[in-house]
Tab-separated table of C-alpha atoms and ligand atoms in Angstrom:
chain	number	residue	atom	x	y	z
A	1	MET	CA	52.582	-8.376	-62.142
A	2	ARG	CA	55.996	-7.248	-63.431
A	3	GLU	CA	59.232	-8.458	-61.881
A	4	LEU	CA	60.855	-6.280	-59.245
A	5	LYS	CA	63.889	-5.594	-61.425
A	6	ASP	CA	61.663	-4.302	-64.238
A	7	LEU	CA	59.874	-2.018	-61.809
A	8	GLN	CA	63.217	-0.779	-60.483
A	9	GLN	CA	64.280	0.010	-64.030
A	10	ILE	CA	61.093	1.973	-64.712
A	11	PHE	CA	61.615	3.828	-61.429
A	12	ARG	CA	65.215	4.749	-62.321
A	13	ASP	CA	64.230	5.870	-65.810
A	14	ARG	CA	61.582	8.172	-64.379
A	15	PHE	CA	63.190	9.603	-61.250
A	16	PRO	CA	66.784	10.790	-60.716
A	17	ASP	CA	68.562	9.053	-57.816
A	18	THR	CA	68.413	11.331	-54.752
A	19	GLY	CA	70.992	9.214	-52.947
A	20	LEU	CA	68.560	8.939	-50.016
A	21	LYS	CA	66.863	5.914	-48.494
A	22	GLU	CA	64.807	3.779	-50.885
A	23	GLY	CA	62.913	0.492	-50.924
A	24	ALA	CA	60.215	-1.702	-52.410
A	25	PHE	CA	57.145	-2.733	-50.435
A	26	PHE	CA	53.820	-4.483	-50.912
A	27	ALA	CA	50.382	-4.768	-49.315
A	28	PRO	CA	47.833	-7.463	-50.276
A	29	GLY	CA	44.141	-7.429	-51.084
A	30	ARG	CA	41.816	-9.618	-49.044
A	31	VAL	CA	38.881	-11.929	-49.162
A	32	ASN	CA	36.546	-12.222	-46.209
A	33	LEU	CA	35.609	-15.836	-45.403
A	34	ILE	CA	32.801	-14.958	-43.000
A	35	GLY	CA	31.705	-12.026	-40.816
A	36	GLU	CA	30.232	-9.503	-43.244
A	37	HIS	CA	29.040	-6.054	-42.169
A	38	THR	CA	30.017	-6.882	-38.607
A	39	ASP	CA	33.227	-4.822	-38.310
A	40	TYR	CA	31.453	-1.480	-37.858
A	41	ASN	CA	29.196	-3.121	-35.290
A	42	ASP	CA	32.164	-3.899	-33.011
A	43	GLY	CA	31.844	-7.537	-34.076
A	44	PHE	CA	33.960	-10.382	-35.459
A	45	VAL	CA	35.338	-10.973	-38.946
A	46	LEU	CA	37.410	-13.751	-40.508
A	47	PRO	CA	39.293	-12.463	-43.555
A	48	MET	CA	42.528	-13.650	-45.140
A	49	ALA	CA	45.051	-11.754	-47.233
A	50	ILE	CA	45.307	-12.923	-50.860
A	51	GLU	CA	48.226	-13.209	-53.252
A	52	LYS	CA	47.058	-10.248	-55.323
A	53	LYS	CA	48.666	-7.036	-54.134
A	54	ILE	CA	49.934	-3.499	-54.599
A	55	CYS	CA	53.703	-3.051	-55.043
A	56	MET	CA	55.247	0.301	-54.228
A	57	LEU	CA	58.769	1.517	-54.907
A	58	ALA	CA	59.907	4.765	-53.329
A	59	GLN	CA	62.894	6.926	-52.514
A	60	LEU	CA	63.070	9.860	-50.107
A	61	ARG	CA	63.675	13.380	-51.434
A	62	ASP	CA	65.385	16.221	-49.607
A	63	ASP	CA	62.295	18.453	-49.896
A	64	ARG	CA	58.566	18.119	-49.061
A	65	GLU	CA	57.433	17.207	-52.561
A	66	ILE	CA	55.715	13.972	-53.559
A	67	ARG	CA	56.001	12.685	-57.099
A	68	ALA	CA	53.667	9.742	-57.388
A	69	TYR	CA	53.506	7.635	-60.524
A	70	SER	CA	50.745	5.100	-61.077
A	71	LEU	CA	52.130	2.609	-63.563
A	72	ASP	CA	48.692	1.126	-64.238
A	73	PHE	CA	47.141	4.505	-65.094
A	74	ASP	CA	50.436	5.693	-66.590
A	75	LYS	CA	49.954	8.966	-64.763
A	76	GLU	CA	52.240	11.035	-62.546
A	77	VAL	CA	50.894	13.485	-59.977
A	78	VAL	CA	53.043	16.017	-58.107
A	79	PHE	CA	52.034	17.648	-54.829
A	80	SER	CA	53.448	19.049	-51.611
A	81	LEU	CA	53.167	17.473	-48.166
A	82	LEU	CA	52.419	20.983	-46.910
A	83	ASP	CA	49.294	21.247	-49.023
A	84	LEU	CA	47.266	18.039	-49.199
A	85	GLU	CA	44.030	18.654	-51.054
A	86	PHE	CA	41.447	16.277	-52.441
A	87	ASP	CA	42.091	15.449	-56.092
A	88	SER	CA	38.815	14.910	-57.904
A	89	GLU	CA	40.548	14.023	-61.172
A	90	ASN	CA	42.908	11.299	-59.971
A	91	MET	CA	40.991	9.326	-57.371
A	92	TRP	CA	43.944	7.034	-56.576
A	93	VAL	CA	46.064	9.955	-55.350
A	94	ASN	CA	43.628	10.569	-52.519
A	95	TYR	CA	44.527	7.244	-50.879
A	96	LEU	CA	48.161	8.370	-50.747
A	97	LYS	CA	47.328	11.888	-49.639
A	98	GLY	CA	44.909	10.649	-46.980
A	99	VAL	CA	47.549	8.374	-45.479
A	100	MET	CA	50.156	11.158	-45.518
A	101	ASP	CA	47.683	13.528	-43.923
A	102	GLU	CA	46.890	11.112	-41.113
A	103	ILE	CA	50.555	10.334	-40.441
A	104	GLN	CA	51.344	14.042	-40.257
A	105	LYS	CA	48.378	14.558	-37.918
A	106	MET	CA	50.009	12.006	-35.619
A	107	ASP	CA	52.846	14.555	-35.393
A	108	TYR	CA	55.382	12.580	-37.373
A	109	TYR	CA	57.702	14.468	-39.700
A	110	ILE	CA	57.877	12.890	-43.133
A	111	SER	CA	60.117	13.747	-46.092
A	112	GLY	CA	59.104	14.142	-49.702
A	113	MET	CA	59.311	11.014	-51.883
A	114	ASN	CA	59.365	9.734	-55.429
A	115	ILE	CA	56.860	6.889	-55.685
A	116	LEU	CA	55.931	4.299	-58.278
A	117	PHE	CA	53.203	1.744	-57.728
A	118	THR	CA	51.372	-0.990	-59.577
A	119	GLY	CA	48.961	-3.754	-58.633
A	120	ASP	CA	46.984	-6.770	-59.768
A	121	ILE	CA	43.962	-6.539	-57.449
A	122	PRO	CA	40.895	-5.990	-59.640
A	123	LYS	CA	39.334	-2.626	-58.774
A	124	GLY	CA	35.756	-2.370	-57.548
A	125	ALA	CA	35.632	-6.140	-57.079
A	126	GLY	CA	35.347	-6.109	-53.299
A	127	LEU	CA	38.908	-7.411	-52.824
A	128	SER	CA	40.089	-4.216	-51.133
A	129	SER	CA	42.419	-2.672	-53.672
A	130	SER	CA	41.974	0.699	-51.928
A	131	ALA	CA	42.898	-0.614	-48.496
A	132	ALA	CA	45.949	-2.280	-50.036
A	133	LEU	CA	47.014	1.014	-51.608
A	134	GLU	CA	46.617	2.814	-48.288
A	135	VAL	CA	48.533	0.175	-46.369
A	136	ALA	CA	51.294	0.011	-49.016
A	137	ALA	CA	51.677	3.795	-48.758
A	138	ALA	CA	51.697	3.769	-44.951
A	139	TYR	CA	54.199	0.913	-44.838
A	140	THR	CA	56.474	2.657	-47.346
A	141	ILE	CA	56.353	6.008	-45.527
A	142	ASP	CA	56.827	4.341	-42.147
A	143	THR	CA	59.862	2.326	-43.206
A	144	LEU	CA	61.668	5.000	-45.216
A	145	ASN	CA	61.140	7.638	-42.524
A	146	GLU	CA	61.873	5.152	-39.716
A	147	LEU	CA	58.702	6.044	-37.825
A	148	ASP	CA	58.078	2.614	-36.284
A	149	ILE	CA	54.275	2.797	-36.350
A	150	LYS	CA	52.755	-0.308	-34.712
A	151	PRO	CA	50.756	-2.601	-37.071
A	152	VAL	CA	47.313	-1.985	-35.550
A	153	GLU	CA	48.018	1.768	-35.375
A	154	MET	CA	48.878	1.633	-39.061
A	155	ALA	CA	45.646	-0.156	-39.937
A	156	LEU	CA	43.687	2.408	-37.946
A	157	LEU	CA	45.372	5.409	-39.556
A	158	CYS	CA	44.668	3.939	-43.003
A	159	GLN	CA	41.027	3.510	-42.042
A	160	ARG	CA	40.897	7.161	-40.907
A	161	ALA	CA	42.466	8.169	-44.229
A	162	GLU	CA	39.657	6.406	-46.059
A	163	ASN	CA	36.932	7.738	-43.736
A	164	LYS	CA	38.098	11.339	-43.623
A	165	PHE	CA	40.144	12.114	-46.716
A	166	VAL	CA	38.619	9.777	-49.282
A	167	GLY	CA	35.187	10.057	-47.651
A	168	VAL	CA	34.234	6.377	-47.495
A	169	ASN	CA	32.813	5.310	-44.169
A	170	CYS	CA	34.388	1.806	-44.044
A	171	GLY	CA	35.156	-0.323	-40.989
A	172	ILE	CA	38.575	-1.629	-39.936
A	173	MET	CA	38.609	-5.092	-41.545
A	174	ASP	CA	40.260	-4.390	-44.899
A	175	GLN	CA	43.175	-2.269	-43.701
A	176	TYR	CA	43.714	-4.575	-40.735
A	177	ILE	CA	44.060	-7.769	-42.741
A	178	SER	CA	46.165	-6.069	-45.436
A	179	ARG	CA	48.626	-5.017	-42.739
A	180	LEU	CA	48.488	-8.033	-40.395
A	181	GLY	CA	47.613	-11.017	-42.612
A	182	LYS	CA	49.668	-14.194	-42.125
A	183	LYS	CA	50.532	-16.835	-44.715
A	184	ASP	CA	48.416	-20.024	-44.367
A	185	ASN	CA	46.096	-18.369	-41.852
A	186	ALA	CA	42.828	-16.518	-41.712
A	187	LEU	CA	42.586	-13.890	-38.962
A	188	MET	CA	39.682	-13.709	-36.587
A	189	ILE	CA	39.606	-10.035	-35.713
A	190	ASP	CA	37.692	-8.697	-32.758
A	191	CYS	CA	36.741	-5.298	-34.126
A	192	ARG	CA	36.038	-3.942	-30.651
A	193	THR	CA	39.394	-4.642	-29.015
A	194	ASN	CA	41.330	-4.773	-32.302
A	195	GLU	CA	42.943	-7.991	-31.171
A	196	TYR	CA	43.217	-10.978	-33.461
A	197	GLU	CA	43.656	-14.732	-33.429
A	198	LEU	CA	45.358	-16.696	-36.184
A	199	VAL	CA	43.154	-19.456	-37.537
A	200	PRO	CA	45.149	-21.907	-39.689
A	201	LEU	CA	43.602	-22.991	-42.983
A	202	ALA	CA	45.399	-26.273	-42.675
A	203	ASN	CA	43.264	-28.670	-44.689
A	204	GLU	CA	45.260	-29.535	-47.799
A	205	ASP	CA	42.205	-30.924	-49.573
A	206	TYR	CA	40.213	-27.705	-49.881
A	207	ARG	CA	40.756	-24.503	-51.787
A	208	ILE	CA	39.337	-21.023	-51.515
A	209	VAL	CA	37.948	-20.040	-54.911
A	210	ILE	CA	36.969	-16.441	-55.583
A	211	CYS	CA	34.518	-15.761	-58.414
A	212	ASN	CA	34.383	-12.205	-59.708
A	213	SER	CA	30.895	-11.315	-60.960
A	214	MET	CA	32.491	-8.471	-62.987
A	215	VAL	CA	29.478	-6.324	-62.132
A	216	GLU	CA	30.231	-2.658	-61.613
A	217	ARG	CA	27.714	-0.400	-60.007
A	218	GLY	CA	27.931	2.766	-57.983
A	219	LEU	CA	25.294	1.963	-55.393
A	220	VAL	CA	27.721	0.631	-52.821
A	221	ASP	CA	28.658	3.722	-50.791
A	222	SER	CA	25.181	5.118	-50.261
A	223	GLU	CA	23.677	1.728	-49.413
A	224	TYR	CA	26.620	0.994	-47.100
A	225	ASN	CA	26.005	4.207	-45.179
A	226	LYS	CA	22.307	3.447	-44.996
A	227	ARG	CA	23.055	0.048	-43.412
A	228	ARG	CA	25.281	1.720	-40.854
A	229	GLU	CA	22.475	4.108	-39.920
A	230	GLU	CA	19.980	1.258	-39.640
A	231	CYS	CA	22.352	-0.550	-37.276
A	232	GLU	CA	22.648	2.626	-35.187
A	233	LYS	CA	18.865	2.764	-34.948
A	234	ALA	CA	18.784	-0.826	-33.733
A	235	VAL	CA	21.468	-0.036	-31.145
A	236	GLU	CA	19.381	2.846	-29.810
A	237	PHE	CA	16.394	0.554	-29.447
A	238	PHE	CA	18.317	-2.145	-27.586
A	239	ARG	CA	20.050	0.442	-25.419
A	240	ASP	CA	16.632	1.643	-24.224
A	241	THR	CA	15.161	-1.845	-23.967
A	242	LEU	CA	17.788	-4.101	-22.388
A	243	ASN	CA	18.963	-3.663	-18.861
A	244	HIS	CA	22.650	-3.826	-19.580
A	245	ARG	CA	25.130	-1.703	-21.460
A	246	VAL	CA	24.648	-1.723	-25.248
A	247	GLU	CA	27.235	0.177	-27.229
A	248	ALA	CA	26.943	-1.778	-30.441
A	249	LEU	CA	25.011	-4.734	-31.875
A	250	ARG	CA	27.902	-6.839	-30.608
A	251	ASP	CA	26.365	-6.462	-27.147
A	252	VAL	CA	23.019	-8.031	-28.083
A	253	SER	CA	22.620	-11.817	-27.873
A	254	ILE	CA	20.522	-13.984	-30.168
A	255	GLU	CA	18.175	-14.720	-27.232
A	256	GLU	CA	17.677	-11.014	-26.552
A	257	LEU	CA	17.051	-10.446	-30.234
A	258	GLU	CA	14.426	-13.191	-30.272
A	259	GLU	CA	12.784	-11.932	-27.111
A	260	LYS	CA	12.688	-8.200	-27.822
A	261	GLY	CA	13.271	-7.904	-31.567
A	262	GLY	CA	9.556	-8.121	-32.365
A	263	GLU	CA	9.014	-4.633	-30.970
A	264	LEU	CA	11.659	-3.327	-33.314
A	265	GLY	CA	10.031	-4.838	-36.390
A	266	GLY	CA	10.525	-4.393	-40.102
A	267	ILE	CA	13.756	-3.486	-41.781
A	268	THR	CA	15.643	-2.548	-38.620
A	269	LEU	CA	14.913	-5.933	-37.083
A	270	ARG	CA	16.198	-7.720	-40.159
A	271	ARG	CA	19.382	-5.642	-40.256
A	272	ALA	CA	20.019	-6.324	-36.563
A	273	ARG	CA	19.257	-10.001	-37.027
A	274	HIS	CA	21.865	-10.289	-39.752
A	275	VAL	CA	24.587	-8.656	-37.665
A	276	ILE	CA	23.815	-10.544	-34.451
A	277	THR	CA	23.541	-13.956	-36.103
A	278	GLU	CA	26.585	-13.249	-38.296
A	279	ASN	CA	28.736	-12.528	-35.250
A	280	ASN	CA	27.659	-15.852	-33.864
A	281	ARG	CA	28.398	-17.594	-37.159
A	282	VAL	CA	31.959	-16.284	-37.110
A	283	LEU	CA	32.592	-17.716	-33.653
A	284	VAL	CA	31.118	-21.104	-34.587
A	285	ALA	CA	33.015	-21.059	-37.910
A	286	VAL	CA	36.310	-20.449	-36.134
A	287	SER	CA	35.849	-23.404	-33.826
A	288	ALA	CA	34.770	-25.552	-36.790
A	289	LEU	CA	37.973	-24.616	-38.609
A	290	ARG	CA	40.029	-25.387	-35.543
A	291	ASN	CA	38.403	-28.847	-35.422
A	292	ASN	CA	39.009	-29.317	-39.140
A	293	ASP	CA	35.231	-29.546	-39.584
A	294	LEU	CA	35.004	-27.939	-42.997
A	295	GLU	CA	31.478	-29.211	-43.627
A	296	THR	CA	30.182	-27.046	-40.796
A	297	PHE	CA	32.369	-24.185	-41.921
A	298	GLY	CA	30.939	-24.398	-45.442
A	299	LYS	CA	27.353	-24.522	-44.172
A	300	LEU	CA	27.962	-21.374	-42.151
A	301	MET	CA	29.315	-19.616	-45.239
A	302	THR	CA	26.138	-20.433	-47.122
A	303	GLU	CA	23.959	-19.358	-44.179
A	304	SER	CA	25.884	-16.095	-44.114
A	305	HIS	CA	24.990	-15.540	-47.747
A	306	LEU	CA	21.300	-16.181	-47.147
A	307	SER	CA	21.328	-13.708	-44.277
A	308	LEU	CA	23.130	-11.068	-46.360
A	309	ARG	CA	20.657	-11.642	-49.161
A	310	GLY	CA	17.451	-11.809	-47.144
A	311	ASP	CA	17.997	-9.769	-43.988
A	312	TYR	CA	20.758	-7.333	-44.854
A	313	GLU	CA	19.808	-6.996	-48.543
A	314	VAL	CA	23.294	-6.310	-49.837
A	315	SER	CA	23.499	-9.067	-52.435
A	316	CYS	CA	22.485	-8.699	-56.064
A	317	LYS	CA	21.161	-10.928	-58.815
A	318	GLU	CA	24.613	-11.788	-60.171
A	319	LEU	CA	26.096	-12.693	-56.774
A	320	ASP	CA	23.053	-14.840	-55.999
A	321	ILE	CA	23.448	-16.640	-59.324
A	322	LEU	CA	27.133	-17.294	-58.612
A	323	VAL	CA	26.360	-18.747	-55.181
A	324	GLU	CA	23.524	-20.854	-56.532
A	325	LEU	CA	25.714	-22.206	-59.334
A	326	ALA	CA	28.589	-22.864	-56.924
A	327	LEU	CA	26.396	-24.898	-54.596
A	328	LYS	CA	25.341	-27.139	-57.487
A	329	GLN	CA	28.921	-28.202	-58.230
A	330	ARG	CA	30.703	-31.287	-56.925
A	331	GLY	CA	33.081	-30.904	-53.999
A	332	VAL	CA	31.646	-27.580	-52.808
A	333	LEU	CA	31.087	-27.193	-49.061
A	334	GLY	CA	29.854	-23.595	-49.015
A	335	SER	CA	29.624	-20.351	-50.938
A	336	ARG	CA	28.777	-16.724	-50.210
A	337	MET	CA	29.132	-13.169	-51.409
A	338	THR	CA	32.136	-11.432	-49.859
A	339	GLY	CA	32.844	-7.767	-49.113
A	340	ALA	CA	30.372	-4.894	-49.018
A	341	GLY	CA	28.067	-6.416	-51.658
A	342	PHE	CA	25.948	-5.165	-54.588
A	343	ARG	CA	28.780	-6.216	-56.916
A	344	GLY	CA	32.168	-7.875	-56.585
A	345	CYS	CA	32.966	-11.436	-55.685
A	346	THR	CA	31.800	-14.650	-54.100
A	347	VAL	CA	34.012	-16.979	-52.102
A	348	SER	CA	33.555	-20.753	-52.193
A	349	LEU	CA	35.154	-23.676	-50.420
A	350	VAL	CA	35.944	-26.301	-53.064
A	351	HIS	CA	37.668	-29.686	-52.941
A	352	ARG	CA	40.981	-29.438	-54.768
A	353	ASP	CA	40.106	-32.278	-57.161
A	354	ASN	CA	37.041	-30.361	-58.314
A	355	VAL	CA	38.481	-26.859	-58.675
A	356	SER	CA	39.006	-26.906	-62.470
A	357	GLU	CA	35.580	-28.334	-63.300
A	358	PHE	CA	34.038	-25.950	-60.734
A	359	ILE	CA	35.519	-22.928	-62.478
A	360	GLU	CA	34.676	-24.217	-65.931
A	361	ASN	CA	31.064	-25.076	-65.080
A	362	VAL	CA	30.298	-21.927	-63.108
A	363	LYS	CA	31.879	-19.726	-65.777
A	364	LYS	CA	29.830	-21.318	-68.513
A	365	ALA	CA	26.523	-21.292	-66.660
A	366	TYR	CA	27.058	-17.736	-65.385
A	367	TYR	CA	27.678	-16.574	-68.931
A	368	GLN	CA	24.542	-18.362	-70.131
A	369	GLU	CA	22.420	-16.705	-67.452
A	370	THR	CA	23.892	-13.206	-67.456
A	371	GLY	CA	25.941	-12.762	-70.628
A	372	ILE	CA	28.896	-11.788	-68.415
A	373	GLU	CA	32.342	-13.433	-68.454
A	374	MET	CA	33.349	-14.003	-64.855
A	375	GLU	CA	36.907	-14.331	-63.588
A	376	ALA	CA	38.046	-16.837	-60.981
A	377	TYR	CA	41.030	-16.704	-58.618
A	378	VAL	CA	42.259	-19.631	-56.560
A	379	THR	CA	44.274	-18.408	-53.627
A	380	THR	CA	45.842	-19.463	-50.351
A	381	PRO	CA	46.182	-17.096	-47.376
A	382	ALA	CA	49.080	-14.696	-47.919
A	383	ASP	CA	51.190	-12.452	-45.704
A	384	GLY	CA	50.216	-8.897	-44.842
A	385	ALA	CA	52.293	-5.887	-45.881
A	386	GLY	CA	56.059	-6.148	-46.005
A	387	GLU	CA	59.259	-5.342	-47.805
A	388	ILE	CA	59.875	-7.011	-51.176
B	401	GLA	C1	33.741	-3.135	-46.941
B	401	GLA	C2	34.319	-2.300	-45.790
B	401	GLA	C3	34.662	-3.187	-44.607
B	401	GLA	C4	33.457	-4.057	-44.211
B	401	GLA	C5	32.885	-4.764	-45.439
B	401	GLA	C6	31.606	-5.511	-45.131
B	401	GLA	O1	34.724	-3.997	-47.427
B	401	GLA	O2	35.479	-1.627	-46.220
B	401	GLA	O3	35.092	-2.395	-43.523
B	401	GLA	O4	32.488	-3.301	-43.550
B	401	GLA	O5	32.618	-3.855	-46.495
B	401	GLA	O6	31.856	-6.551	-44.274
């Protein structure tokens, strides 16, 4: 990523100084440690923000025009805040427009802006580059227009931007952690109440290693929506079957699943089983982390992977190979796919003394098996969005 002063220079060369309020902001990507496909089931997740991020420089204008320049695509797009329409040519613009649209729908008045942004979060890798772009835009607009939008409200409006404007039916996890992440901590988010608990990743001996499978496929959105529908079907069944209130799979216990799940059968049972057991794994994982019991934490990560692979069926050959290879290495306590699945990354818990050989060995073996060069990122938990 370029230095701030270089970015400021590029900004000044491109846009004339309006003399109005300006600033530089960032929002990070994320990796989810455990709690996958639980957020849209009102469940629990445990992500952390990573050091890779989007940086956004902006200055207010005295009209309602937006001039947005993507440094990475080397492309400038101009539009009016009074006329926000989907841009099928420049997909990235829709994240900005969606956020602006949602903020305006909340009845805030916002001024036009000149914007430049750049980032180092790999796209389509399941590390939430889109959520980071949304949150960076919301944070920039909020600060420069002095709107004072509360952090959770901001995460929610970014999620609505993605759901409604961009048209991706995601849950709240990615925007939430990009806005509220805290250095040295993972966040356990309760996706029903939208409250969170900080969970320190305090053990100096272990590192979080992300392996990028470098697989790109388009399947994700349609399969994601299918899983959401299957969960809805399971909710309907349990709502009719159990004699208490069931609004989401969050409300079904493992015992109830074991007792009644048989009647549900087939695919729907397996989808429900993943979500219900995964929620439980998050809670156990959080208390393991609090007790500095990383062995248990690692085991739960691996169990999560098996459940995502077998019951939820959102893994793929490459992610399975990466997990399998990871688990064969020295100093590894656990490994799993992370994010929506079908492509993207795995996350592994690796002893710091073994990190270099881990990366070297997995890279080599992955290449031998798939012919693909993977990338690895070692990261500690970073802060959520802020001013640079
Ligand atoms: C994507 C979505 C999140 C979440 C994960 C799966 O990253 O954006 O809301 O559902 O998939 O856990």
